[in-house]
């Protein structure tokens, strides 16, 4: 009797194990759950000219829009340089007008051989030089105007200020970092997928991104729609910061899931869960082909 009971238990455990293995295998085929971290591109903001910082208009953590002025240099020297360049243009334009007038008067005399050909050539050369001088002065004035505009530091696109490297009153050189801006787009999740599941993933495949943060409005974890972008062509060992200790020796492939509509609640380095439904995507592809 005891042997029969033991046999029944062994058979039950074997059946349960087979059922569990079958379901696990089916889950691996139907879907994948990955874990990754938010990554956002950053850019260092700096002036294109040197000078003394007059104002810093935003602080760390502030959201900025494209075209917004975030810092200003003392522009007095650049304003003076622009006025000088503009005055130089006016002076050379007056000289050009005088040279043009002289050329007009003497050209008739040259045709009548009243003046020598050499003298008329000198007059012509003088006019050409004056015209070139005016053009050069205008270019210099444009450069001075640009330098004056560069005393305002403008955000190139929407984002969040994550660090401020300088203070008002500091003298900075061109290209010296003033702020570091974290961009809103593109925003992606860096995750890793096993070799067994790699063949089911393809570019532009839909994905669901979940954070660990619960939205107080819905009582559920914040969810975002995304798509698979980059898929690494080479395998690597699972990073220690991503997976459990038992899986660190497994070979995996890095993928990036780009978030369609990121918001202020997604931040650099935030841990996330990615859900990929292979079966659902396959059904979508079949529907497209049938149409």
XYZ file of C-alpha atoms in Angstrom:
291
model
C 0.000 0.000 0.000
C 2.850 2.370 0.901
C 4.560 1.608 -2.409
C 1.382 2.461 -4.303
C 1.030 5.769 -2.418
C 4.677 6.659 -3.104
C 4.213 5.781 -6.778
C 1.143 8.000 -6.982
C 3.037 10.911 -5.378
C 5.974 10.453 -7.760
C 3.639 10.383 -10.765
C 1.809 13.461 -9.527
C 5.068 15.359 -9.046
C 6.261 14.284 -12.490
C 3.001 15.412 -14.073
C 3.168 18.717 -12.221
C 6.737 19.267 -13.293
C 5.903 18.482 -16.908
C 2.928 20.847 -16.811
C 5.058 23.595 -15.248
C 7.836 23.101 -17.816
C 5.340 23.115 -20.664
C 3.746 26.346 -19.439
C 7.119 27.976 -18.869
C 8.233 27.045 -22.367
C 4.967 28.352 -23.776
C 5.474 31.634 -21.872
C 8.963 31.971 -23.320
C 7.491 31.571 -26.801
C 4.462 33.828 -26.266
C 5.987 36.708 -24.354
C 9.008 38.090 -22.530
C 9.409 40.235 -19.447
C 12.627 42.217 -19.358
C 14.164 44.608 -16.865
C 16.113 47.710 -17.773
C 16.893 51.327 -16.987
C 15.866 54.631 -18.528
C 18.522 56.357 -20.595
C 18.304 59.936 -21.816
C 20.665 61.894 -24.025
C 22.393 64.858 -22.438
C 24.104 67.915 -23.847
C 26.419 70.487 -22.315
C 25.305 74.073 -22.861
C 28.022 76.695 -23.320
C 28.507 80.181 -24.757
C 30.066 80.612 -28.193
C 32.065 83.615 -26.918
C 34.002 84.334 -23.754
C 33.011 86.848 -21.117
C 31.730 87.517 -17.623
C 28.474 85.839 -16.611
C 25.840 88.477 -15.893
C 22.831 86.258 -15.151
C 21.970 82.586 -14.780
C 18.241 82.364 -15.354
C 17.450 78.725 -14.510
C 18.306 76.336 -11.725
C 18.959 72.598 -11.499
C 15.733 70.696 -11.993
C 14.056 73.447 -14.008
C 12.286 72.472 -17.226
C 13.237 74.587 -20.245
C 11.776 74.993 -23.713
C 13.531 75.208 -27.056
C 14.694 78.784 -27.695
C 14.533 79.825 -24.034
C 17.344 82.097 -22.771
C 19.000 80.369 -19.818
C 22.050 82.586 -19.189
C 23.468 85.992 -20.215
C 27.008 87.399 -20.441
C 28.013 91.017 -19.875
C 27.602 92.310 -23.428
C 29.033 95.858 -23.126
C 32.281 95.080 -24.987
C 30.429 93.257 -27.762
C 27.970 96.155 -28.150
C 30.906 98.564 -28.504
C 32.579 96.294 -31.074
C 29.358 96.177 -33.098
C 29.028 99.984 -33.075
C 32.630 100.319 -34.267
C 32.065 97.798 -37.056
C 28.895 99.579 -38.177
C 30.725 102.928 -38.171
C 33.483 101.418 -40.275
C 30.889 100.271 -42.813
C 29.450 103.796 -43.094
C 32.900 105.321 -43.518
C 33.867 102.893 -46.280
C 30.508 103.308 -47.990
C 31.176 107.075 -48.167
C 34.572 106.402 -49.684
C 33.026 104.006 -52.183
C 30.437 106.615 -53.194
C 33.204 109.166 -53.781
C 35.219 106.638 -55.802
C 32.155 105.745 -57.849
C 31.439 109.388 -58.568
C 35.030 109.976 -59.647
C 34.929 106.908 -61.874
C 31.719 108.126 -63.550
C 33.211 111.564 -64.251
C 36.567 110.345 -65.517
C 35.253 107.483 -67.661
C 33.908 110.019 -70.212
C 37.266 111.836 -70.186
C 39.089 108.557 -70.728
C 36.957 107.772 -73.789
C 37.859 111.213 -75.208
C 41.535 110.611 -74.381
C 41.560 113.707 -72.177
C 43.272 111.692 -69.418
C 45.794 108.929 -69.806
C 44.781 105.268 -69.784
C 47.064 104.664 -66.796
C 45.363 107.348 -64.737
C 41.935 105.898 -65.535
C 43.112 102.416 -64.596
C 44.195 103.759 -61.194
C 40.752 105.318 -60.711
C 39.101 102.006 -61.664
C 41.357 100.073 -59.302
C 40.541 102.502 -56.482
C 36.792 101.955 -57.000
C 37.202 98.171 -57.015
C 39.225 98.323 -53.794
C 36.572 100.500 -52.134
C 33.783 98.098 -53.141
C 35.741 95.158 -51.702
C 36.458 97.137 -48.528
C 32.758 97.793 -47.971
C 31.923 94.113 -48.422
C 34.632 93.107 -45.942
C 33.411 95.697 -43.439
C 29.849 94.431 -43.735
C 31.047 90.875 -43.060
C 32.961 92.104 -40.004
C 29.850 93.911 -38.775
C 27.837 90.696 -39.202
C 30.389 88.785 -37.170
C 30.229 91.462 -34.446
C 26.441 91.244 -34.503
C 26.594 87.453 -34.133
C 29.038 87.694 -31.233
C 26.656 90.064 -29.467
C 23.826 87.563 -29.975
C 26.050 84.797 -28.611
C 26.166 86.561 -25.219
C 22.751 84.963 -24.654
C 22.815 81.221 -23.997
C 19.738 79.587 -25.543
C 18.364 76.099 -24.879
C 18.535 74.161 -28.167
C 15.516 72.021 -27.314
C 13.075 71.040 -24.598
C 14.546 69.324 -21.560
C 15.504 69.532 -17.895
C 18.541 71.225 -16.375
C 20.346 68.545 -14.377
C 23.482 70.463 -13.377
C 24.841 74.011 -13.205
C 28.592 74.373 -13.464
C 29.072 78.156 -13.046
C 27.928 81.115 -10.960
C 27.134 84.757 -11.866
C 30.281 86.891 -11.952
C 32.514 84.092 -13.215
C 34.552 84.731 -16.343
C 34.186 81.859 -18.773
C 35.739 80.986 -22.098
C 33.899 79.908 -25.229
C 32.691 76.276 -25.073
C 33.074 76.114 -21.280
C 30.115 74.184 -19.805
C 27.509 76.319 -18.042
C 24.616 73.848 -17.757
C 23.986 70.208 -18.574
C 20.637 69.630 -20.243
C 18.804 66.315 -20.158
C 16.760 66.005 -23.342
C 13.152 64.867 -23.400
C 13.526 62.945 -26.654
C 14.668 60.435 -27.610
C 14.201 58.451 -24.390
C 14.815 54.742 -24.315
C 15.090 51.778 -21.969
C 18.302 49.768 -22.100
C 17.452 46.121 -21.494
C 18.817 42.662 -22.281
C 17.147 39.655 -23.908
C 18.213 36.024 -23.917
C 19.445 34.222 -26.993
C 16.367 31.952 -26.959
C 14.031 34.951 -27.284
C 16.188 37.040 -29.606
C 14.640 35.575 -32.740
C 11.188 36.815 -31.724
C 12.264 40.461 -31.432
C 12.474 42.828 -34.388
C 12.811 46.607 -34.954
C 9.649 48.676 -34.419
C 8.005 45.902 -32.416
C 5.505 47.222 -29.853
C 6.387 47.095 -26.165
C 4.881 48.107 -22.842
C 7.095 49.890 -20.304
C 6.174 49.863 -16.608
C 7.884 51.751 -13.795
C 7.867 50.794 -10.117
C 6.029 54.033 -9.306
C 2.287 53.818 -8.671
C 0.199 56.583 -10.207
C -1.957 58.012 -7.369
C -4.740 58.774 -9.869
C -5.141 55.204 -11.098
C -3.604 53.202 -8.252
C -1.569 51.279 -10.841
C 2.029 51.403 -11.984
C 2.778 54.063 -14.570
C 2.655 52.527 -18.031
C 4.060 53.748 -21.356
C 3.869 52.535 -24.915
C 7.112 52.024 -26.755
C 8.806 50.252 -29.619
C 11.945 48.219 -30.050
C 14.691 50.218 -31.717
C 18.312 49.139 -31.511
C 19.089 45.407 -31.292
C 22.726 44.528 -30.647
C 24.270 42.129 -33.183
C 26.703 40.732 -30.606
C 26.169 38.874 -27.340
C 27.593 39.888 -23.988
C 27.518 38.683 -20.416
C 24.569 40.010 -18.457
C 25.590 43.200 -16.564
C 25.651 42.714 -12.809
C 23.422 45.717 -12.270
C 20.584 44.243 -14.332
C 20.019 40.580 -13.490
C 20.257 38.195 -10.545
C 23.509 36.574 -9.478
C 22.582 33.213 -11.026
C 22.120 34.744 -14.484
C 25.207 36.912 -14.634
C 27.124 34.341 -16.669
C 24.394 34.064 -19.335
C 24.972 35.540 -22.768
C 22.383 38.153 -23.671
C 21.771 40.803 -26.330
C 21.212 44.456 -25.584
C 18.075 46.090 -26.963
C 16.658 49.582 -26.677
C 12.955 50.220 -26.277
C 12.113 53.795 -27.278
C 9.253 55.408 -25.356
C 6.627 56.957 -27.657
C 5.418 59.728 -25.353
C 7.832 60.281 -22.437
C 6.879 62.620 -19.615
C 8.442 64.236 -16.558
C 7.962 61.090 -14.481
C 10.555 59.136 -16.472
C 14.040 59.980 -15.246
C 17.605 59.033 -16.015
C 18.544 55.626 -14.567
C 15.016 54.746 -13.399
C 14.433 50.951 -13.269
C 11.628 49.677 -15.481
C 9.900 46.494 -16.571
C 9.376 45.803 -20.280
C 6.693 43.487 -21.553
C 6.954 42.041 -25.062
C 3.990 40.025 -26.338
C 5.279 37.933 -29.246
C 1.940 36.243 -29.920
C 0.024 39.531 -30.065
C 2.573 40.996 -32.475
C 2.348 37.921 -34.663
C -1.435 38.281 -34.803
C -1.055 41.938 -35.820
C 1.311 41.012 -38.628
C -1.099 38.363 -39.873
C -3.955 40.874 -39.879
C -1.885 43.334 -41.931
C -0.993 40.664 -44.459
C -4.616 39.525 -44.783
C -5.694 43.120 -45.593
